[in-house]
CSV table of C-alpha atoms in Angstrom, one decimal:
chain,number,residue,atom,x,y,z
A,6,MET,CA,34.6,-28.8,-37.9
A,7,TRP,CA,33.7,-25.4,-36.5
A,8,VAL,CA,31.6,-24.7,-39.5
A,9,TYR,CA,29.6,-27.9,-39.0
A,10,THR,CA,29.1,-27.0,-35.3
A,11,LEU,CA,27.9,-23.5,-36.2
A,12,VAL,CA,25.4,-24.8,-38.8
A,13,LYS,CA,24.2,-27.4,-36.2
A,14,TYR,CA,23.5,-24.8,-33.5
A,15,ALA,CA,22.0,-22.3,-36.0
A,16,SER,CA,19.6,-25.0,-37.3
A,17,LEU,CA,18.7,-25.9,-33.7
A,18,ALA,CA,18.0,-22.3,-32.9
A,19,ALA,CA,15.9,-21.9,-36.0
A,20,THR,CA,13.9,-25.0,-35.1
A,21,LEU,CA,13.3,-23.7,-31.6
A,22,VAL,CA,12.1,-20.3,-32.8
A,23,ALA,CA,9.8,-21.9,-35.4
A,24,GLY,CA,8.5,-24.3,-32.8
A,25,SER,CA,7.9,-21.5,-30.3
A,26,TYR,CA,6.1,-19.5,-32.9
A,27,ALA,CA,3.9,-22.4,-33.9
A,28,CYS,CA,3.0,-22.9,-30.2
A,29,LEU,CA,2.2,-19.2,-30.0
A,30,LEU,CA,-0.2,-19.5,-33.0
A,31,ILE,CA,-1.9,-22.4,-31.5
A,32,LEU,CA,-2.4,-20.6,-28.2
A,33,LEU,CA,-3.7,-17.5,-30.0
A,34,THR,CA,-6.6,-19.6,-31.3
A,35,THR,CA,-7.9,-20.1,-27.7
A,36,ALA,CA,-10.2,-17.4,-26.3
A,37,THR,CA,-8.4,-17.0,-22.9
A,38,PHE,CA,-4.9,-16.6,-24.3
A,39,GLN,CA,-6.1,-14.4,-27.1
A,40,GLY,CA,-7.8,-12.1,-24.6
A,41,HIS,CA,-4.6,-11.8,-22.6
A,42,VAL,CA,-2.7,-10.9,-25.7
A,43,VAL,CA,-5.2,-8.3,-27.0
A,44,TYR,CA,-5.9,-6.6,-23.7
A,45,LEU,CA,-2.8,-7.3,-21.7
A,46,HIS,CA,-5.0,-6.5,-18.7
A,47,LYS,CA,-2.9,-8.4,-16.2
A,48,ILE,CA,0.1,-6.1,-16.8
A,49,GLN,CA,-0.4,-3.3,-14.2
A,50,VAL,CA,2.6,-1.0,-14.9
A,51,THR,CA,2.0,1.2,-11.8
A,52,TRP,CA,5.5,0.6,-10.4
A,53,PHE,CA,4.3,-0.5,-7.0
A,54,LYS,CA,2.2,2.6,-6.5
A,55,ASP,CA,-1.2,2.4,-4.9
A,56,LEU,CA,-4.0,3.5,-7.2
A,57,ASN,CA,-6.0,4.6,-4.1
A,58,THR,CA,-3.3,7.1,-3.4
A,59,PRO,CA,-3.4,9.3,-6.5
A,60,GLU,CA,-1.0,11.8,-4.8
A,61,SER,CA,1.8,9.2,-5.4
A,62,PHE,CA,1.2,9.8,-9.1
A,63,GLY,CA,1.9,13.6,-8.7
A,64,PHE,CA,-1.6,14.9,-8.0
A,65,LEU,CA,-2.6,17.3,-5.3
A,66,ARG,CA,-4.3,16.1,-2.2
A,67,ASN,CA,-7.8,15.0,-3.2
A,68,GLN,CA,-7.4,16.5,-6.7
A,69,VAL,CA,-8.2,12.9,-7.8
A,70,THR,CA,-11.0,10.9,-6.2
A,71,PRO,CA,-10.9,7.1,-6.7
A,72,PHE,CA,-14.4,5.5,-6.6
A,73,THR,CA,-16.4,2.8,-8.4
A,74,ILE,CA,-19.2,2.9,-11.0
A,75,GLU,CA,-21.6,0.0,-11.2
A,76,THR,CA,-22.2,-1.6,-14.6
A,77,SER,CA,-25.5,-2.6,-16.0
A,78,GLU,CA,-24.5,-6.2,-15.1
A,79,GLY,CA,-23.7,-5.4,-11.5
A,80,GLY,CA,-20.0,-5.3,-11.9
A,81,LYS,CA,-17.7,-2.7,-10.3
A,82,LEU,CA,-15.5,-0.4,-12.4
A,83,TYR,CA,-12.7,1.4,-10.7
A,84,ALA,CA,-12.6,5.1,-11.7
A,85,TRP,CA,-10.7,8.3,-11.1
A,86,HIS,CA,-12.3,11.8,-11.2
A,87,LEU,CA,-9.8,14.5,-11.8
A,88,LEU,CA,-10.5,18.1,-10.8
A,89,PRO,CA,-9.1,20.9,-13.1
A,90,THR,CA,-6.2,22.8,-11.3
A,91,GLU,CA,-7.7,26.3,-11.1
A,92,LEU,CA,-11.0,25.0,-9.8
A,93,TYR,CA,-9.0,23.0,-7.2
A,94,ARG,CA,-7.2,26.2,-6.1
A,95,GLN,CA,-10.5,27.9,-5.5
A,96,TYR,CA,-11.8,25.2,-3.3
A,97,GLU,CA,-8.5,23.9,-1.9
A,98,SER,CA,-9.3,24.3,1.8
A,99,GLN,CA,-12.5,22.3,1.5
A,100,LEU,CA,-10.8,19.6,-0.6
A,101,ILE,CA,-7.9,19.0,1.7
A,102,ALA,CA,-10.2,18.9,4.7
A,103,GLU,CA,-11.8,15.7,3.3
A,104,PRO,CA,-10.4,12.2,3.9
A,105,SER,CA,-8.0,11.2,1.1
A,106,GLY,CA,-8.1,7.9,-0.8
A,107,PHE,CA,-10.8,5.7,-2.1
A,108,SER,CA,-14.4,7.1,-1.7
A,109,THR,CA,-17.3,4.8,-1.0
A,110,ASP,CA,-19.7,7.7,-1.6
A,111,PHE,CA,-18.3,10.0,-4.3
A,112,THR,CA,-21.6,11.9,-4.6
A,113,SER,CA,-21.1,13.3,-1.1
A,114,ARG,CA,-17.6,14.7,-2.0
A,115,VAL,CA,-16.8,18.3,-2.8
A,116,ALA,CA,-15.3,17.3,-6.2
A,117,PHE,CA,-18.6,15.6,-7.3
A,118,LYS,CA,-20.7,18.7,-6.3
A,119,LEU,CA,-18.3,20.9,-8.3
A,120,LEU,CA,-18.9,18.7,-11.3
A,121,ARG,CA,-22.6,18.3,-10.9
A,122,HIS,CA,-23.7,21.8,-9.9
A,123,ASP,CA,-21.5,24.0,-12.1
A,124,PRO,CA,-23.5,24.8,-15.3
A,125,ASP,CA,-20.2,25.6,-17.1
A,126,ALA,CA,-18.5,22.3,-16.2
A,127,ARG,CA,-17.2,20.2,-19.0
A,128,LEU,CA,-16.3,16.6,-18.8
A,129,VAL,CA,-13.8,14.5,-20.8
A,130,ILE,CA,-14.5,10.7,-20.5
A,131,HIS,CA,-11.2,9.0,-21.1
A,132,MET,CA,-11.0,5.5,-22.6
A,133,HIS,CA,-7.5,4.1,-22.2
A,134,GLY,CA,-5.6,1.6,-24.3
A,135,ALA,CA,-4.5,-1.9,-23.6
A,136,ALA,CA,-2.4,-2.9,-20.6
A,137,GLY,CA,-2.0,-1.1,-17.3
A,138,THR,CA,-4.5,0.8,-15.3
A,139,VAL,CA,-5.8,4.4,-14.9
A,140,GLY,CA,-2.4,5.3,-13.4
A,141,SER,CA,0.0,3.7,-15.9
A,142,GLY,CA,2.5,5.1,-18.2
A,143,TYR,CA,1.7,8.3,-20.1
A,144,ARG,CA,-2.0,8.3,-19.0
A,145,VAL,CA,-1.3,10.7,-16.1
A,146,PRO,CA,0.2,13.4,-18.4
A,147,ASN,CA,-2.7,12.7,-20.7
A,148,TYR,CA,-5.2,13.7,-18.0
A,149,HIS,CA,-3.3,17.0,-17.5
A,150,ALA,CA,-3.3,17.7,-21.2
A,151,LEU,CA,-7.0,17.0,-21.5
A,152,SER,CA,-7.9,19.5,-18.7
A,153,ALA,CA,-5.2,22.1,-19.6
A,154,GLY,CA,-7.5,23.9,-22.1
A,155,ASP,CA,-9.5,25.4,-19.2
A,156,PRO,CA,-8.1,24.6,-15.7
A,157,ARG,CA,-11.4,26.0,-14.2
A,158,GLN,CA,-14.0,23.9,-16.1
A,159,ILE,CA,-12.6,20.7,-17.8
A,160,HIS,CA,-13.0,17.7,-15.5
A,161,VAL,CA,-11.6,14.3,-16.5
A,162,LEU,CA,-13.2,10.9,-15.7
A,163,THR,CA,-11.2,7.8,-16.4
A,164,PHE,CA,-11.8,4.2,-15.5
A,165,ASP,CA,-10.4,0.7,-15.9
A,166,TYR,CA,-12.4,-1.7,-18.0
A,167,ARG,CA,-13.5,-5.0,-16.5
A,168,GLY,CA,-10.6,-7.2,-15.6
A,169,PHE,CA,-8.1,-4.2,-15.6
A,170,GLY,CA,-6.7,-3.0,-12.3
A,171,HIS,CA,-9.2,-3.1,-9.5
A,172,SER,CA,-12.2,-3.5,-11.8
A,173,SER,CA,-14.1,-6.8,-11.6
A,174,GLY,CA,-14.7,-9.3,-14.5
A,175,VAL,CA,-13.0,-10.5,-17.6
A,176,PRO,CA,-12.5,-8.3,-20.6
A,177,SER,CA,-14.3,-8.9,-23.9
A,178,GLU,CA,-15.5,-6.6,-26.7
A,179,HIS,CA,-19.1,-6.9,-25.7
A,180,GLY,CA,-18.3,-6.5,-22.0
A,181,ILE,CA,-16.0,-3.5,-22.4
A,182,ILE,CA,-18.6,-1.7,-24.5
A,183,LEU,CA,-21.2,-2.3,-21.8
A,184,ASP,CA,-18.7,-0.9,-19.2
A,185,ALA,CA,-18.2,2.3,-21.3
A,186,ILE,CA,-21.9,2.8,-21.8
A,187,SER,CA,-22.4,2.5,-18.0
A,188,VAL,CA,-19.8,5.1,-17.4
A,189,VAL,CA,-21.3,7.5,-19.9
A,190,GLU,CA,-24.8,6.9,-18.4
A,191,TRP,CA,-23.3,7.6,-14.9
A,192,ALA,CA,-22.0,11.0,-16.2
A,193,ILE,CA,-25.4,11.9,-17.7
A,194,SER,CA,-27.7,10.5,-15.0
A,195,THR,CA,-25.8,10.7,-11.8
A,196,ALA,CA,-23.4,13.6,-12.4
A,197,GLY,CA,-26.1,15.4,-14.3
A,198,LEU,CA,-24.1,16.6,-17.3
A,199,PRO,CA,-25.9,17.0,-20.7
A,200,PRO,CA,-24.2,15.3,-23.6
A,201,SER,CA,-23.4,18.7,-25.1
A,202,ARG,CA,-20.9,19.2,-22.3
A,203,ILE,CA,-19.3,15.8,-22.6
A,204,LEU,CA,-16.4,14.8,-24.8
A,205,ILE,CA,-15.4,11.2,-25.4
A,206,PHE,CA,-11.7,10.6,-25.7
A,207,GLY,CA,-10.0,7.4,-26.7
A,208,GLN,CA,-6.4,6.2,-27.3
A,209,SER,CA,-5.3,3.0,-29.0
A,210,ILE,CA,-7.8,0.3,-28.3
A,211,GLY,CA,-9.7,3.0,-26.4
A,212,THR,CA,-10.5,4.6,-29.8
A,213,ALA,CA,-12.5,1.4,-30.7
A,214,VAL,CA,-14.4,1.7,-27.4
A,215,THR,CA,-15.1,5.4,-28.0
A,216,LEU,CA,-16.5,4.7,-31.5
A,217,ALA,CA,-18.6,1.8,-30.2
A,218,VAL,CA,-20.1,4.0,-27.4
A,219,SER,CA,-20.6,7.0,-29.7
A,220,GLU,CA,-22.4,4.8,-32.2
A,221,HIS,CA,-24.5,3.2,-29.5
A,222,PHE,CA,-25.9,6.5,-28.4
A,223,ALA,CA,-26.3,8.0,-31.9
A,224,LEU,CA,-28.4,5.0,-32.9
A,225,GLN,CA,-31.0,5.4,-30.1
A,226,SER,CA,-34.6,6.2,-31.0
A,227,PHE,CA,-33.9,9.6,-29.5
A,228,PRO,CA,-30.3,10.1,-30.6
A,229,VAL,CA,-27.7,11.3,-28.1
A,230,VAL,CA,-24.7,13.0,-29.6
A,231,PHE,CA,-21.8,14.4,-27.5
A,232,ALA,CA,-19.8,17.6,-27.9
A,233,GLY,CA,-17.3,15.6,-29.8
A,234,THR,CA,-14.9,12.6,-30.0
A,235,VAL,CA,-11.2,12.5,-30.1
A,236,LEU,CA,-9.4,9.4,-31.4
A,237,VAL,CA,-5.7,9.1,-30.9
A,238,ALA,CA,-3.8,6.3,-32.7
A,239,PRO,CA,-7.0,4.5,-33.8
A,240,PHE,CA,-7.0,1.3,-35.9
A,241,VAL,CA,-9.2,-0.1,-38.6
A,242,ASP,CA,-10.0,-3.4,-36.9
A,243,VAL,CA,-8.1,-6.1,-35.0
A,244,ALA,CA,-7.6,-8.3,-38.1
A,245,THR,CA,-6.0,-5.5,-40.1
A,246,LEU,CA,-3.9,-4.4,-37.1
A,247,VAL,CA,-2.4,-7.8,-36.4
A,248,ALA,CA,-1.3,-8.0,-40.1
A,249,THR,CA,1.3,-5.3,-39.3
A,250,TYR,CA,1.5,-5.2,-35.5
A,251,SER,CA,4.7,-5.8,-33.6
A,252,VAL,CA,5.1,-5.5,-29.8
A,253,ALA,CA,7.1,-2.3,-29.2
A,254,GLY,CA,7.6,-2.2,-33.0
A,255,VAL,CA,10.0,-5.1,-32.7
A,256,VAL,CA,8.3,-8.5,-31.9
A,257,PRO,CA,5.8,-9.4,-34.6
A,258,ILE,CA,2.6,-11.4,-33.8
A,259,LEU,CA,0.9,-12.4,-37.1
A,260,SER,CA,2.6,-10.1,-39.5
A,261,PRO,CA,5.1,-12.8,-40.8
A,262,LEU,CA,2.0,-14.7,-42.0
A,263,ALA,CA,0.4,-11.8,-43.8
A,264,ARG,CA,2.4,-12.7,-46.9
A,265,PHE,CA,0.5,-16.0,-47.0
A,266,PRO,CA,-3.1,-14.9,-47.7
A,267,ARG,CA,-4.8,-18.2,-47.3
A,268,VAL,CA,-3.1,-19.0,-44.0
A,269,PHE,CA,-3.7,-15.6,-42.7
A,270,ALA,CA,-7.3,-15.6,-43.7
A,271,TYR,CA,-7.8,-18.9,-41.9
A,272,LEU,CA,-6.2,-17.6,-38.7
A,273,ARG,CA,-8.4,-14.5,-38.9
A,274,THR,CA,-11.4,-16.7,-38.4
A,275,PHE,CA,-10.2,-17.4,-34.8
A,276,ILE,CA,-10.3,-13.7,-33.9
A,277,ARG,CA,-12.9,-13.3,-31.1
A,278,ASP,CA,-13.0,-9.6,-30.5
A,279,LYS,CA,-13.0,-7.9,-33.9
A,280,TRP,CA,-13.3,-4.2,-32.8
A,281,SER,CA,-14.4,-3.1,-36.3
A,282,SER,CA,-13.9,0.6,-36.1
A,283,GLN,CA,-14.1,1.0,-39.9
A,284,GLU,CA,-17.7,-0.2,-39.7
A,285,ARG,CA,-18.6,1.8,-36.6
A,286,ILE,CA,-17.2,5.1,-37.7
A,287,ALA,CA,-19.2,4.9,-40.9
A,288,ARG,CA,-22.4,4.0,-39.1
A,289,TYR,CA,-21.9,6.8,-36.5
A,290,VAL,CA,-21.3,9.5,-39.1
A,291,ARG,CA,-24.1,8.3,-41.4
A,292,ALA,CA,-26.6,8.2,-38.5
A,293,ASN,CA,-25.7,11.8,-37.5
A,294,GLU,CA,-26.0,13.0,-41.0
A,295,GLN,CA,-29.4,11.3,-41.5
A,296,ASN,CA,-30.7,12.6,-38.2
A,297,ASN,CA,-29.3,16.1,-38.8
A,298,GLU,CA,-27.4,15.9,-35.5
A,299,LYS,CA,-24.3,18.2,-35.0
A,300,TYR,CA,-21.2,16.2,-34.4
A,301,GLN,CA,-17.4,16.7,-34.3
A,302,MET,CA,-14.6,14.1,-34.6
A,303,THR,CA,-10.9,14.6,-34.5
A,304,LEU,CA,-8.4,11.8,-35.4
A,305,ILE,CA,-4.8,12.2,-34.4
A,306,HIS,CA,-1.8,10.0,-35.2
A,307,ALA,CA,1.9,10.2,-35.1
A,308,GLN,CA,3.9,9.0,-38.1
A,309,ASP,CA,6.5,7.5,-35.8
A,310,ASP,CA,4.0,5.3,-34.0
A,311,TRP,CA,5.7,1.9,-33.8
A,312,ASP,CA,2.6,0.1,-32.5
A,313,ILE,CA,-0.2,1.2,-34.8
A,314,PRO,CA,0.8,2.5,-38.3
A,315,TRP,CA,-0.6,6.0,-38.9
A,316,GLN,CA,-2.1,4.8,-42.2
A,317,HIS,CA,-5.0,3.3,-40.1
A,318,THR,CA,-6.1,6.9,-39.3
A,319,GLU,CA,-6.0,7.8,-43.0
A,320,THR,CA,-8.3,4.9,-43.8
A,321,LEU,CA,-10.7,5.7,-41.0
A,322,PHE,CA,-10.7,9.4,-42.0
A,323,GLN,CA,-11.6,8.5,-45.6
A,324,LEU,CA,-14.4,6.1,-44.4
A,325,ALA,CA,-15.8,8.9,-42.2
A,326,VAL,CA,-15.8,11.4,-45.1
A,327,GLU,CA,-17.4,8.9,-47.4
A,328,ALA,CA,-20.2,8.3,-44.9
A,329,ALA,CA,-20.8,12.0,-44.5
A,330,THR,CA,-21.7,12.5,-48.2
A,331,THR,CA,-24.9,11.2,-49.8
A,332,ASP,CA,-23.2,10.4,-53.1
A,333,GLY,CA,-20.1,8.9,-51.6
A,334,VAL,CA,-16.5,9.8,-52.5
A,335,SER,CA,-14.3,7.7,-54.8
A,336,HIS,CA,-10.8,7.0,-53.7
A,337,ASP,CA,-9.3,9.2,-56.4
A,338,ASP,CA,-11.6,12.1,-55.6
A,339,PHE,CA,-10.8,11.7,-51.9
A,340,LEU,CA,-7.1,11.9,-52.6
A,341,GLU,CA,-7.5,14.9,-54.8
A,342,GLN,CA,-9.6,16.7,-52.3
A,343,ASN,CA,-7.1,15.8,-49.5
A,344,VAL,CA,-4.2,17.3,-51.4
A,345,SER,CA,-6.1,20.5,-52.1
A,346,SER,CA,-7.4,21.0,-48.6
A,347,LYS,CA,-4.4,19.7,-46.6
A,348,VAL,CA,-2.5,22.2,-44.5
A,349,ASP,CA,1.2,21.5,-44.2
A,350,LEU,CA,2.5,22.4,-40.8
A,351,GLY,CA,6.1,21.5,-41.5
A,352,ALA,CA,7.8,19.6,-38.7
A,353,ALA,CA,4.5,19.6,-36.8
A,354,GLY,CA,2.8,17.4,-39.5
A,355,SER,CA,-0.4,18.2,-41.4
A,356,VAL,CA,-4.1,18.8,-40.9
A,357,VAL,CA,-7.1,18.1,-43.1
A,358,GLU,CA,-10.6,19.1,-42.2
A,359,ARG,CA,-13.9,18.2,-43.9
A,360,ARG,CA,-17.1,20.0,-43.0
A,361,THR,CA,-20.8,19.2,-43.8
A,362,GLU,CA,-23.9,21.1,-42.7
A,363,ASN,CA,-23.9,18.8,-39.6
A,364,GLY,CA,-20.4,17.7,-38.9
A,365,ILE,CA,-16.7,18.5,-38.7
A,366,ILE,CA,-14.3,15.6,-39.3
A,367,ARG,CA,-10.6,16.5,-38.7
A,368,GLU,CA,-7.4,14.5,-39.3
A,369,GLU,CA,-4.1,15.5,-37.7
A,370,ILE,CA,-1.0,13.6,-38.7
A,371,LEU,CA,2.0,14.5,-36.6
A,372,ARG,CA,5.6,13.9,-37.6
A,373,THR,CA,6.5,12.8,-34.1
A,374,GLY,CA,4.8,11.7,-30.9
A,375,LEU,CA,5.2,7.9,-30.9
A,376,HIS,CA,2.2,5.8,-29.6
A,377,ASP,CA,2.0,7.1,-26.0
A,378,VAL,CA,4.1,10.3,-25.7
A,379,ILE,CA,1.7,12.2,-28.0
A,380,MET,CA,-1.0,11.9,-25.3
A,381,GLY,CA,0.6,14.6,-23.1
A,382,ASN,CA,1.3,17.0,-25.9
A,383,PRO,CA,-0.4,20.4,-26.6
A,384,VAL,CA,-2.1,18.9,-29.7
A,385,ILE,CA,-4.4,17.0,-27.3
A,386,SER,CA,-5.3,20.1,-25.2
A,387,LEU,CA,-6.0,22.1,-28.4
A,388,ALA,CA,-8.2,19.3,-29.8
A,389,VAL,CA,-10.4,19.3,-26.7
A,390,MET,CA,-10.6,23.1,-26.6
A,391,ARG,CA,-11.5,23.3,-30.3
A,392,ILE,CA,-14.4,20.8,-29.8
A,393,PHE,CA,-15.8,22.4,-26.7
A,394,ALA,CA,-15.6,25.9,-28.3
A,395,ALA,CA,-17.4,24.8,-31.5
A,396,ALA,CA,-20.1,23.0,-29.5
A,397,ASP,CA,-20.8,26.1,-27.5
A,398,PRO,CA,-19.5,29.4,-28.9
A,399,SER,CA,-20.2,31.1,-25.5
A,400,TRP,CA,-17.6,28.8,-23.9
A,401,LYS,CA,-14.3,30.4,-23.3
């Protein structure tokens, strides 16, 4: 009797799970629900802290200035500007004398003037991943790591895409790209920094935004190329990612259906925002090579990343290398060259670097670092330092 009861309840549980999964698949075909799943923009993860009080996230008084940047469509993007620590120390008395909190006129603040009027200032524009806000999770340690390479000169500008945090609008691939372009244009036009002193940094879905923005500027009639780009935990495209993706490495989304090619191919047709980094990275590199523009790109990934498998970075690295050569590189030749040029760092992972007359493409695969922890590690600081130093040998 107990066996029958056990089988009965097990069958009922299996039916409920299957039914729930079927409902999830149906919901995923709708644009609204899909947007929430891809971007997770309604998840704040700031633990009841006020974004307009950056000091509650561990910053010094007025080290971070919250303000807004207007998009080309008239939307408002919530942003943080982070001063490097040594520069803050030099101007501490002036900074603490100003009102704290959100600034309605950032251009009048001491922090902005230090950014705009210092000919040695460098700026990292930070593109964050899905979920949360500028103050969520490991992003705060990430900002410190980004500026650690020179606590006198490296400023950080981060912002929330439309629909995230205090930013207006609803997220979409097209809209987020416009947002990021607006932020970069603000840095060039309003803050007055030349592209050679700007580095674009992206993590997770932010890597797709970074590549889209870098490609956009590189393809202009008068190409604009930045000091460099850093991509941490990138992915090939959304369709490829969902074939393996599991939330927190545990809850699968579409990966159970990847073993059924026809079903999976059909469901892929419903993907609204494709974020095809594999196409954009190739076009970006190819444009720079054809235009004889100097460029630098570093791809970083941890092997223990549960969210995005590190093999995505290997694929993107190969596509970038292929795009950098006029004759292309076969898969076998690529693997052979990788083996011969790879530097084994033991427990720290491995590094491969390819150079052309115009560009440097670097892949760093770490043994550990997970998906988010890696952002606060010294490997990030060093990647930023390496790019700024190569872009301007006089920079120290």
